[in-house]
Amino acid sequence: QVQLVESGGGLVQAGGSLRLSCAASGSSFSGKPMAWYRQAPGKQRELVALIRSAGSTVYADSVKGRFTISGDNAKNTVYLQMNSLRPEDTAVYYCNNFPPVSYQWGQGTQVTVSS
């Protein structure tokens, strides 16, 4: 069973950058699409970005041009580079497969962007 641990969140000013990491243990995620999701207070969890095994990526319109998802199969780790952060990016960020596997949700990592 895969365990996913997200890290790298924090408090940053608008316009700043953060790099999130998602480390998988227990099983390799190689070959399976991986994604970052986020959930803001009072809102539903939403897809932010996904990466397929061949390396193709998909982004939510709200983050296109600002966020970059990447993966390192050797390290079983997925990253989310977030640039030009906005207050509306404030949320708890999670990684999971795409589509998500319900029992694989981790604790997430909090990202707070101040204006």
XYZ file of C-alpha atoms in Angstrom:
115
model
C 0.000 0.000 0.000
C 1.356 3.400 -0.989
C 1.904 6.054 1.637
C 2.191 9.641 0.457
C 3.874 12.375 2.466
C 3.640 15.975 1.335
C 6.071 18.669 2.439
C 7.366 22.087 1.501
C 4.417 24.267 2.365
C 4.621 27.468 4.346
C 3.777 31.147 4.558
C 4.840 33.305 1.648
C 4.042 36.762 0.372
C 2.128 37.267 -2.838
C 4.470 36.940 -5.780
C 6.701 34.494 -3.957
C 7.545 30.874 -4.694
C 7.385 27.505 -2.977
C 8.350 23.999 -4.014
C 6.220 21.160 -2.724
C 7.402 17.571 -2.542
C 5.415 14.353 -2.374
C 7.335 11.256 -1.333
C 5.775 7.863 -1.941
C 6.694 4.801 0.067
C 5.416 1.262 0.138
C 5.076 1.003 -3.595
C 6.322 2.704 -6.700
C 4.117 5.204 -8.428
C 6.080 4.756 -11.645
C 3.726 4.220 -14.549
C 0.755 5.718 -12.790
C -0.418 9.295 -13.270
C 0.278 11.445 -10.233
C -1.399 14.696 -9.339
C -1.460 17.586 -6.931
C -4.762 18.672 -5.466
C -5.686 21.494 -3.108
C -8.477 22.316 -0.750
C -9.153 25.840 0.432
C -11.269 26.539 3.525
C -14.930 26.010 2.785
C -14.270 24.688 -0.703
C -14.087 21.294 -2.323
C -10.782 19.657 -3.104
C -9.713 20.477 -6.663
C -7.160 19.195 -9.136
C -4.184 21.495 -9.565
C -1.899 19.550 -11.897
C -1.175 16.029 -13.046
C 1.711 14.254 -14.709
C 1.445 11.067 -16.734
C 4.074 8.337 -16.924
C 5.273 9.603 -20.306
C 5.791 13.032 -18.794
C 2.848 14.907 -20.259
C 1.205 17.349 -17.907
C -2.151 18.991 -17.375
C -2.842 22.100 -15.294
C -5.884 23.809 -13.914
C -6.516 27.082 -15.730
C -5.972 29.001 -12.513
C -2.333 27.868 -12.223
C -1.236 27.601 -15.850
C 2.010 29.425 -16.471
C 2.740 29.700 -12.742
C 2.974 26.108 -11.454
C 5.079 23.239 -12.770
C 4.627 19.585 -11.844
C 7.511 17.159 -12.215
C 8.462 13.702 -11.054
C 11.566 11.726 -10.145
C 10.849 8.019 -10.538
C 14.186 7.052 -8.997
C 13.236 8.911 -5.823
C 9.531 8.060 -6.008
C 8.857 11.747 -5.553
C 6.601 14.251 -7.282
C 7.185 17.990 -7.075
C 5.113 21.111 -7.567
C 7.028 24.291 -8.245
C 4.764 27.229 -7.511
C 5.740 30.688 -8.702
C 3.946 34.041 -8.685
C 1.804 32.873 -5.810
C -1.480 34.637 -5.112
C -3.615 34.831 -1.981
C -6.197 32.647 -3.727
C -3.607 29.848 -3.875
C -3.917 29.512 -0.098
C -4.986 25.937 0.623
C -3.864 22.571 1.889
C -2.073 20.804 -0.947
C -2.227 17.033 -1.389
C -0.765 14.549 -3.820
C -2.375 11.349 -4.999
C -2.809 9.295 -8.109
C -5.049 10.535 -10.899
C -7.808 9.641 -10.492
C -7.242 9.702 -6.740
C -7.210 6.583 -4.596
C -9.387 7.282 -1.580
C -7.248 5.533 1.018
C -4.030 7.202 -0.156
C -4.805 10.750 0.945
C -2.035 12.036 3.192
C -2.046 14.909 5.668
C -1.249 17.476 3.021
C 0.921 20.550 3.383
C -0.443 24.010 4.149
C 0.326 26.852 1.770
C -0.590 30.335 2.917
C -0.082 33.336 0.663
C -0.355 36.753 2.249
C -1.321 39.842 0.298
